[in-house]
Short mmCIF file of C-alpha atoms and ligand atoms in Angstrom, two decimals:
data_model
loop_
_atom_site.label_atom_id
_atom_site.label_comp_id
_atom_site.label_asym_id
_atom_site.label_seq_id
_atom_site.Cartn_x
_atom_site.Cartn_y
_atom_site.Cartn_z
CA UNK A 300 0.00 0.00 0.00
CA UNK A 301 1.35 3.56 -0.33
CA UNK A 302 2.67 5.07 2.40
CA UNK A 303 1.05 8.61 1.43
CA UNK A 304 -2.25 7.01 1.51
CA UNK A 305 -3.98 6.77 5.31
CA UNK A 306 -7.46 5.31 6.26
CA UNK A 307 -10.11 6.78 8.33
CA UNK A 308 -13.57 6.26 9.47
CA UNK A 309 -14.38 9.78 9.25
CA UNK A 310 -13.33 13.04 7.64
CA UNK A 311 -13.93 16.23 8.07
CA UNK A 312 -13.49 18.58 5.53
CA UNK A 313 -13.53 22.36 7.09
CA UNK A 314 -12.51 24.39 10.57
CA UNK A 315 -15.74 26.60 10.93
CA UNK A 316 -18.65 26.26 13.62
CA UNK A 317 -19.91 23.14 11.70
CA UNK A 318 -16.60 21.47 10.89
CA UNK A 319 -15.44 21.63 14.60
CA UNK A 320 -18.98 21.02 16.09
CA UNK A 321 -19.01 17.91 13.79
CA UNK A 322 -15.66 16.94 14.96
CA UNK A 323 -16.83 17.26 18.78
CA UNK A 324 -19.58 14.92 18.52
CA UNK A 325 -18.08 12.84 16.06
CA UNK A 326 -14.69 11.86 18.17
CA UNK A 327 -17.18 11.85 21.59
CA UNK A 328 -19.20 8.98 19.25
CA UNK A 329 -15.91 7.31 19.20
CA UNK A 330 -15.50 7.87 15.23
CA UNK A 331 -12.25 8.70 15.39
CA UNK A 332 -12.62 11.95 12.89
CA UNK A 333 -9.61 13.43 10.92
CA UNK A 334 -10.78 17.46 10.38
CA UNK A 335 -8.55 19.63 7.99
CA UNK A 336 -8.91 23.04 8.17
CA UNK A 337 -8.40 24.01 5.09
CA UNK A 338 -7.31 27.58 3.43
CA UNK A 339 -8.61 29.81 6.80
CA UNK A 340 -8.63 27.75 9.90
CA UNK A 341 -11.51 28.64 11.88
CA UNK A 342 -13.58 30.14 8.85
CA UNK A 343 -15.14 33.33 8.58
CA UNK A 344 -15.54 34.03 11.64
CA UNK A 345 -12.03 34.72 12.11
CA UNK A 346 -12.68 37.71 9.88
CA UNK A 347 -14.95 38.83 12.05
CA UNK A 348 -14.59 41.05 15.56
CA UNK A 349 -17.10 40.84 18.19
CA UNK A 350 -19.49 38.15 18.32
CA UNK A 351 -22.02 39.03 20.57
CA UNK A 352 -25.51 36.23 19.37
CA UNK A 353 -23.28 33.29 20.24
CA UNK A 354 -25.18 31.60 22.92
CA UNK A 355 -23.07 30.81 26.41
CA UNK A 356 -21.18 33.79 25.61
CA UNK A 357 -22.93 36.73 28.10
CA UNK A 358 -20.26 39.17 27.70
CA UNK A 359 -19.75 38.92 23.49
CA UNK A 360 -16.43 37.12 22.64
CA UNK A 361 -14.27 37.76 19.47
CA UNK A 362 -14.54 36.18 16.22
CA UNK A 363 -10.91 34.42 16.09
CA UNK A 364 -10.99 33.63 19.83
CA UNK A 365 -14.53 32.05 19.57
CA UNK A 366 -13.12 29.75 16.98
CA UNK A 367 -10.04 28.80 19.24
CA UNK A 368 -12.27 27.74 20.96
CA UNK A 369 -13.90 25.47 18.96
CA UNK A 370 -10.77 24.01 18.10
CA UNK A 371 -9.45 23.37 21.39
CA UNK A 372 -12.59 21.29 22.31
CA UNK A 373 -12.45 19.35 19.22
CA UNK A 374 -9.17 18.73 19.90
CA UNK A 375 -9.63 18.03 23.95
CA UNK A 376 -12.28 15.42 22.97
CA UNK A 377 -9.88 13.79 20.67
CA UNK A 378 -10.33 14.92 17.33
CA UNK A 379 -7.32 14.68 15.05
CA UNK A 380 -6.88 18.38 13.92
CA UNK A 381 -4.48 19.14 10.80
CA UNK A 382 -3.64 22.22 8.86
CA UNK A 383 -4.33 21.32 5.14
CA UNK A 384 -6.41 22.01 1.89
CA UNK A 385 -8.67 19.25 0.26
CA UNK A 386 -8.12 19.68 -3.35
CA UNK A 387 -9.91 16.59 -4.82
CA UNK A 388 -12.32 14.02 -4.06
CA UNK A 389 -13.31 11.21 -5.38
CA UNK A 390 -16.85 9.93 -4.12
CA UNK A 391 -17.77 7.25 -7.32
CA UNK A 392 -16.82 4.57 -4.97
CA UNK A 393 -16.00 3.43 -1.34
CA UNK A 394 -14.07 3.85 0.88
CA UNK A 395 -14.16 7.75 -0.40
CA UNK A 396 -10.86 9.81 -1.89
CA UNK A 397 -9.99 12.96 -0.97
CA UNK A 398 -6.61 14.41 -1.50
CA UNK A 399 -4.81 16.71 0.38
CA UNK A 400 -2.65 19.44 -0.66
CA UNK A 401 -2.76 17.58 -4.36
CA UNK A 402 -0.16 14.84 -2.47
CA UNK A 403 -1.52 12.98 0.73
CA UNK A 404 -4.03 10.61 -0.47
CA UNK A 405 -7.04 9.86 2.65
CA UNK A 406 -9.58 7.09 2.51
CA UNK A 407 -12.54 7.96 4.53
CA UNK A 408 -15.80 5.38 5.12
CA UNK A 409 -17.98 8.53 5.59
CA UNK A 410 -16.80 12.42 4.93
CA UNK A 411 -18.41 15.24 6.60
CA UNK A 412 -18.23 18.55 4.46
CA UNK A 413 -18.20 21.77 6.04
CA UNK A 414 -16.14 24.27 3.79
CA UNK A 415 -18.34 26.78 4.47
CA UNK A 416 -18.77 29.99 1.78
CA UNK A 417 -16.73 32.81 1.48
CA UNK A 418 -18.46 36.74 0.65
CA UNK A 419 -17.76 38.05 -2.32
CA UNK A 420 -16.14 41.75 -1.64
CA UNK A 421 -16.12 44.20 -4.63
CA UNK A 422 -12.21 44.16 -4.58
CA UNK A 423 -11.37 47.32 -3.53
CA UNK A 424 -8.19 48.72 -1.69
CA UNK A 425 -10.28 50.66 1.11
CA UNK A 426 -12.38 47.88 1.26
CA UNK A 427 -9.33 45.37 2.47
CA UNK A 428 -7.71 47.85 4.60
CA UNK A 429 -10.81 48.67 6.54
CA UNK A 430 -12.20 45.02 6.98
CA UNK A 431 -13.39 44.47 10.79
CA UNK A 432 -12.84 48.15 10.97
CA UNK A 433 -16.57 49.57 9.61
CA UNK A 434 -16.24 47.15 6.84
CA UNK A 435 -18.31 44.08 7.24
CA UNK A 436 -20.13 41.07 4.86
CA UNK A 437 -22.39 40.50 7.46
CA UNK A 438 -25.07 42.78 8.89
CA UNK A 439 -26.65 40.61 11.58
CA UNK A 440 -23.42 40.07 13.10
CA UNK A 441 -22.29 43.81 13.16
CA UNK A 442 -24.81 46.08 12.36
CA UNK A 443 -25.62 46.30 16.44
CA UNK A 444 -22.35 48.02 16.63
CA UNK A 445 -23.74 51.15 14.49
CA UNK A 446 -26.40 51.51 17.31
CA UNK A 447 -27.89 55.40 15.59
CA UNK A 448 -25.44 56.13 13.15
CA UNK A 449 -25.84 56.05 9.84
CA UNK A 450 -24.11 53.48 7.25
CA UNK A 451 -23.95 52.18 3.35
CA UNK A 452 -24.75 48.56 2.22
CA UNK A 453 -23.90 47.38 -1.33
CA UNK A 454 -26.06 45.49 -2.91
CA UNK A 455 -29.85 44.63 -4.38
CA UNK A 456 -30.25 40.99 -3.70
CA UNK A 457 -32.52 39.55 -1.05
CA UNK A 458 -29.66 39.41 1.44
CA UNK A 459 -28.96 42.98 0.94
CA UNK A 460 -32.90 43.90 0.78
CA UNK A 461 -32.92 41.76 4.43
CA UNK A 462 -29.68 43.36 5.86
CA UNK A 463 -30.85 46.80 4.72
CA UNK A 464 -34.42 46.37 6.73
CA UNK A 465 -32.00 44.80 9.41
CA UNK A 466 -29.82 48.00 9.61
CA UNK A 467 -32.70 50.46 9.03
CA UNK A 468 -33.89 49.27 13.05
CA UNK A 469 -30.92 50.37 13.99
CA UNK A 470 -29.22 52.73 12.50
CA UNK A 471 -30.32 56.72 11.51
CA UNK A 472 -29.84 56.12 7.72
CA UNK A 473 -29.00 53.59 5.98
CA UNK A 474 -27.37 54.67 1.86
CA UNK A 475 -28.61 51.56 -0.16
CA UNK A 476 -26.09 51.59 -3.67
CA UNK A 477 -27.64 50.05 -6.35
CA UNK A 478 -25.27 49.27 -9.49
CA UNK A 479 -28.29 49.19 -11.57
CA UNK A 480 -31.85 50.92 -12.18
CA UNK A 481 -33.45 47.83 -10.36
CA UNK A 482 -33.56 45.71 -7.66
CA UNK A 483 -32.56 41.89 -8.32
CA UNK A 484 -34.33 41.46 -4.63
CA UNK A 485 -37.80 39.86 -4.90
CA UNK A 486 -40.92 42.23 -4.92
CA UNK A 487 -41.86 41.84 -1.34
CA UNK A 488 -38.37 42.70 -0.44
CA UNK A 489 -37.93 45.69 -3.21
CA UNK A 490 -41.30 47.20 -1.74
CA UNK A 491 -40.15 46.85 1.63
CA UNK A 492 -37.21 48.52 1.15
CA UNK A 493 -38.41 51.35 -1.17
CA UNK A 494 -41.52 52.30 1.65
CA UNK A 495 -38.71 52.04 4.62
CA UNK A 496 -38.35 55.85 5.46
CA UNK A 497 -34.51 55.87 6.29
CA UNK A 498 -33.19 53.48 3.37
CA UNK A 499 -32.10 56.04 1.18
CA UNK A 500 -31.50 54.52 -2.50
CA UNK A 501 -28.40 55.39 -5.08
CA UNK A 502 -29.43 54.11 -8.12
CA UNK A 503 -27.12 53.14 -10.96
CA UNK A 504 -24.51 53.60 -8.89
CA UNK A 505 -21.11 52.38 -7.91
CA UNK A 506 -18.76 52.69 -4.52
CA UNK A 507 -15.69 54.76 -5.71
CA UNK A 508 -13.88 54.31 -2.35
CA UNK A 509 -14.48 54.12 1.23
CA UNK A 510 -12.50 56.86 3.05
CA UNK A 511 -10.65 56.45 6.48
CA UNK A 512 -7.73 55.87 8.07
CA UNK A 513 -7.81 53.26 10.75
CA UNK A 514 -11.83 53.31 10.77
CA UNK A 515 -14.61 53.80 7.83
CA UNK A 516 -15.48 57.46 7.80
CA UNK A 517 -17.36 58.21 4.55
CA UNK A 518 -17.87 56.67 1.34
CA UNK A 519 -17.65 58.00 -2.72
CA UNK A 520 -20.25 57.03 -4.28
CA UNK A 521 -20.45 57.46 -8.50
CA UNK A 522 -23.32 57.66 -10.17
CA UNK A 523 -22.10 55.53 -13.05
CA UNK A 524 -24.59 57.20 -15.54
CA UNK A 525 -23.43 60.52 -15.03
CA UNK A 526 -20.17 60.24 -13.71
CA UNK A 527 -20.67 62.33 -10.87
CA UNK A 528 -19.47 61.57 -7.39
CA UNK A 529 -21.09 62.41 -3.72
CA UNK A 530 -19.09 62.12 -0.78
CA UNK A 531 -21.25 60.52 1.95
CA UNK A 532 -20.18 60.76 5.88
CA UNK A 533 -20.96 56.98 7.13
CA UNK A 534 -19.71 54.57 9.72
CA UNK A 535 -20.16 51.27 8.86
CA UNK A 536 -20.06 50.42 5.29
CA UNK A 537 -21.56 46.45 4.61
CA UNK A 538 -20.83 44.70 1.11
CA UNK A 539 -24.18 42.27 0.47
CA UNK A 540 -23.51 41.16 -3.05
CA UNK A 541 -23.50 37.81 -2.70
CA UNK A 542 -21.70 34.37 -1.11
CA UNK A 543 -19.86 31.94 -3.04
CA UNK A 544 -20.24 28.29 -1.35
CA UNK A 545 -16.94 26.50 -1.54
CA UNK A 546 -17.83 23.59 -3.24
CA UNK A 547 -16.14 23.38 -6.45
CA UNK A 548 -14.41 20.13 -5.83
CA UNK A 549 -17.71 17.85 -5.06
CA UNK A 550 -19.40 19.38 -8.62
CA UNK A 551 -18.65 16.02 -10.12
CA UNK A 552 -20.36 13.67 -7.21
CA UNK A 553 -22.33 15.90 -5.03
CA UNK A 554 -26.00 17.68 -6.22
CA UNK A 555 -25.81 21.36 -6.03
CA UNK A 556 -28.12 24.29 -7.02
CA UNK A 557 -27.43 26.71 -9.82
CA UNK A 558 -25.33 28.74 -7.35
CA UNK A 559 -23.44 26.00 -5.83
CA UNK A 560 -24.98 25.47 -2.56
CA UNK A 561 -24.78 21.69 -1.53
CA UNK A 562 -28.39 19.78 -1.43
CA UNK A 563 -29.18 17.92 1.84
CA UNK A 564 -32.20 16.12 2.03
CA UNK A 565 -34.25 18.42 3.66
CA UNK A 566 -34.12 17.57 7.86
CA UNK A 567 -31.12 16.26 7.28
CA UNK A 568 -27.58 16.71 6.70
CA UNK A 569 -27.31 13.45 3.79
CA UNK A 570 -26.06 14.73 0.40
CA UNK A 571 -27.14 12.57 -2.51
CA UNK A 572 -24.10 10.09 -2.14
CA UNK A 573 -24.81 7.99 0.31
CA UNK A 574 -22.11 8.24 3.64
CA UNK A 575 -21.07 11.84 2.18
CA UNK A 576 -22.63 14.26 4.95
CA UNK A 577 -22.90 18.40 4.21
CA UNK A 578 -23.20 20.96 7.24
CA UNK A 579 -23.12 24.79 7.39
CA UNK A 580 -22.61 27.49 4.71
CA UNK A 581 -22.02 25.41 1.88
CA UNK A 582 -25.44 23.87 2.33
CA UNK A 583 -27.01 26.72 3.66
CA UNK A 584 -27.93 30.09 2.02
CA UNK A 585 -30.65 31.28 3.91
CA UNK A 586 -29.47 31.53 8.04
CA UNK A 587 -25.25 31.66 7.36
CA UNK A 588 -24.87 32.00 11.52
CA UNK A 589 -22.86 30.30 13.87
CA UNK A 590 -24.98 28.81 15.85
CA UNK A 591 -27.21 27.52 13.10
CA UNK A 592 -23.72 25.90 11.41
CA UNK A 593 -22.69 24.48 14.62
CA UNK A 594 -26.50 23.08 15.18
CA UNK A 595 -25.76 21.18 11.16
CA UNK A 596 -22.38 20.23 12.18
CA UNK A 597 -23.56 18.20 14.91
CA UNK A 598 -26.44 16.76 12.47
CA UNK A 599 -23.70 15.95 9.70
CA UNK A 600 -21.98 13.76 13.12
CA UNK A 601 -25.28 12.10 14.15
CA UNK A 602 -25.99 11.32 10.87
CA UNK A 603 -22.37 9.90 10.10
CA UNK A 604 -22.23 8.03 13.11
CA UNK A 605 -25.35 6.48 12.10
CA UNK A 606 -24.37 5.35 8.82
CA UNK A 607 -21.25 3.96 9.92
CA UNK A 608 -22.81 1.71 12.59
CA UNK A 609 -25.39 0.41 9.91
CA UNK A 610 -22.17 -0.34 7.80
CA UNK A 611 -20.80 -2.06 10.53
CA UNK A 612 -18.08 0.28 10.88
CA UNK A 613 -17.88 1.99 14.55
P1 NDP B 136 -27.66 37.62 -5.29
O1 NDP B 136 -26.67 36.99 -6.18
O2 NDP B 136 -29.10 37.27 -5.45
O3 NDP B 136 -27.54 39.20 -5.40
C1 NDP B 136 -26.33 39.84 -5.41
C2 NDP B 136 -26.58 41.33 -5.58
O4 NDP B 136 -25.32 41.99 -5.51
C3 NDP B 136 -27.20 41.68 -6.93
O5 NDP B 136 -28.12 42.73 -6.75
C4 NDP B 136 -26.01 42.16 -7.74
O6 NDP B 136 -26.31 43.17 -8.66
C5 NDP B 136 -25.14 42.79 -6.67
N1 NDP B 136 -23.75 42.76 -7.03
C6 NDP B 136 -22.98 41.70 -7.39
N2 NDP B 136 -21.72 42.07 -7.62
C7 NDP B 136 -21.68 43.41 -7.41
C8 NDP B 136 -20.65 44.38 -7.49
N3 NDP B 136 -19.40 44.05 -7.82
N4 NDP B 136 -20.96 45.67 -7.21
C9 NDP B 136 -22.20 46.03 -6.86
N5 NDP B 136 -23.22 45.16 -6.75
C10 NDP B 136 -22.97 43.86 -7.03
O7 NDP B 136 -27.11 37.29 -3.79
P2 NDP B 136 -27.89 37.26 -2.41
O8 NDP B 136 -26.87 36.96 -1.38
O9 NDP B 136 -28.70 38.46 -2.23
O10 NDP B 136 -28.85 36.01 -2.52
C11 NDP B 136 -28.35 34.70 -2.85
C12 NDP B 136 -29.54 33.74 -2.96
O11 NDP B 136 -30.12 33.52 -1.68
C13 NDP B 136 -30.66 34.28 -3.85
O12 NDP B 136 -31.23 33.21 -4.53
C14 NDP B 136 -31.64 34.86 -2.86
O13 NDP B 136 -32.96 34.90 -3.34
C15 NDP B 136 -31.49 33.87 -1.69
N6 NDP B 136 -31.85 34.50 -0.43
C16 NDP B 136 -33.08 34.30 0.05
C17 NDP B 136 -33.47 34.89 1.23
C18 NDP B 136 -34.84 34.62 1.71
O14 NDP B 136 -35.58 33.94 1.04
N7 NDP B 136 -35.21 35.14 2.85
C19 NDP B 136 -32.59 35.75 2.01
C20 NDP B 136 -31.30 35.91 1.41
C21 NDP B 136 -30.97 35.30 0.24
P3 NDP B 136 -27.10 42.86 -10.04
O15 NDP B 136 -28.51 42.66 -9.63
O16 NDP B 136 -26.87 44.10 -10.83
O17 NDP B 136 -26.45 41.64 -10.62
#
């Protein structure tokens, strides 16, 4: 046999709320799990700053220490935790492939996936620089922290129809800019929006930069039809334009929607390949929390641990 290639019960593709929650129950089940992190151990909540609708967590706890967390009880209840990337699988037949790094070879009886989805950002400079400092992908988790000021949001899908209505609770104003002369949001959304008093609407317009130093302090918007710029004073400046599930390597096997987002039979975390599990973001467009990843993780392990006793195999 080659050396390169090792042999597990279970794997666990991912280092998020659902990977590690997975891994938890999974090694208390006795399942022995292998979990590789991949590209951003601990997910995207490590690109996050205070956490504050975490359950057990009465005083708010930050992003990348939440997730050490996670990992360190993974780990404590015997999880085996490695840094590394899964860049191919192969699912047509058991045991299942999946190769890590392109080199190390793993055989797994039952994989859990829980690469989670990454927000797209509209790629610029400012935009980097200022991330966790007024610049945020996620309104639920930060909008709370621009408590009556006012902010922008990019964006005209349902999320950033939702995460505009979200904001527009708490904040004074909320500067809503629209690349186009129309909402891609549904019409319930788009009406909600338009009637909402202090959602203020740039239409065909694009973000030219957002200005600060060490914290968001305004943004430029350009009206892309005119070419004319406004300078806008905000605080918080949220990109909604979309996530992109990462689940490019399971195309070939596992069932997807047009955008990518893994199908799990629905009260379940079971993918369409039987022992091949799915849990958090890249299954789940609609809540994209925490606790509602962590809540799938453990599914994915019930439901793995499950399959591998009717196999005979734990
Ligand atoms: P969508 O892909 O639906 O929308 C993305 C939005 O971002 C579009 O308005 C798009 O503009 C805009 N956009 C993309 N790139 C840029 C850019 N570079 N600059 C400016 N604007 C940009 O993503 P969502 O996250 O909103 O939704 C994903 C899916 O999840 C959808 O199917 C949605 O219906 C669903 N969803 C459902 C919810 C619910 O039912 N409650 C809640 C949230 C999401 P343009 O329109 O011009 O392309």
């Amino acid at each position: 046999m080659d050396t390169n290639v090792e042999k597990v019960h279970c794997l666990i593709i991912g280092s998020g709320p659902a990977g590690y929650t997975a891994a938890v129950y999974a090694a208390r089940a006795n399942m022995k799990p292998v979990l590789y992190q991949g590209i951003q151990p601990g997910g995207q909540l490590t690109i996050t700053t205070e956490v504050e609708n975490y359950p057990g967590y009465p005083d708010g706890i930050q992003g990348p220490e939440m997730m050490v967390h996670f990992e360190k009880q993974a780990a404590r209840m015997g999880a085996d935790i490695r840094y590394g990337l899964a860049t191919k699988v192969d699912f047509s037949k058991k045991p299942f492939k999946v190769w890590i790094d392109e080199e190390k070879e793993m055989e797994a009886d039952a994989v859990i996936i829980a690469t989670g989805a990454s927000a797209k950002w509209l790629g610029l400079e400012s935009e980097q620089r200022l991330n966790g400092f007024g610049v945020s992908a996620c309104a639920v988790c930060d909008g709370f922290f621009f408590r009556g000021k006012e902010v922008a949001i990019v964006g005209a899908g349902d999320t950033a129809a939702e995460e505009a209505l979200y904001l527009s609770k708490l904040c004074t104003t909320v500067h809503m800019i629209i690349r186009r002369d129309t909402m891609r949001a549904s019409k319930v959304m788009q009406e909600r929006v338009q009637q909402t008093p202090n959602i203020k609407i740039y239409w065909n317009s694009e973000t030219d930069e957002i200005l600060g130093e060490n914290k968001t302090e305004a943004v430029r918007i350009k009206n892309v039809k005119t070419g004319e710029t406004q300078t806008v004073p905000i605080s918080g400046f949220f990109v909604a334009i979309g996530h992109q599930p990462n689940s490019d390597i399971f195309k070939d096997f596992i069932d997807m929607d047009e955008a990518g987002y893994i199908k799990t039979i629905p009260g379940t975390s079971k993918t369409n390949v039987e022992g091949v599990f799915a849990a958090g973001d890249v299954q789940d467009k609609i809540y994209r929390q925490a606790v509602t990843a962590a809540g799938s993780g453990c599914m994915a392990a019930l439901d793995a641990e499950r399959y591998l006793s009717a196999i005979g195999h734990v």
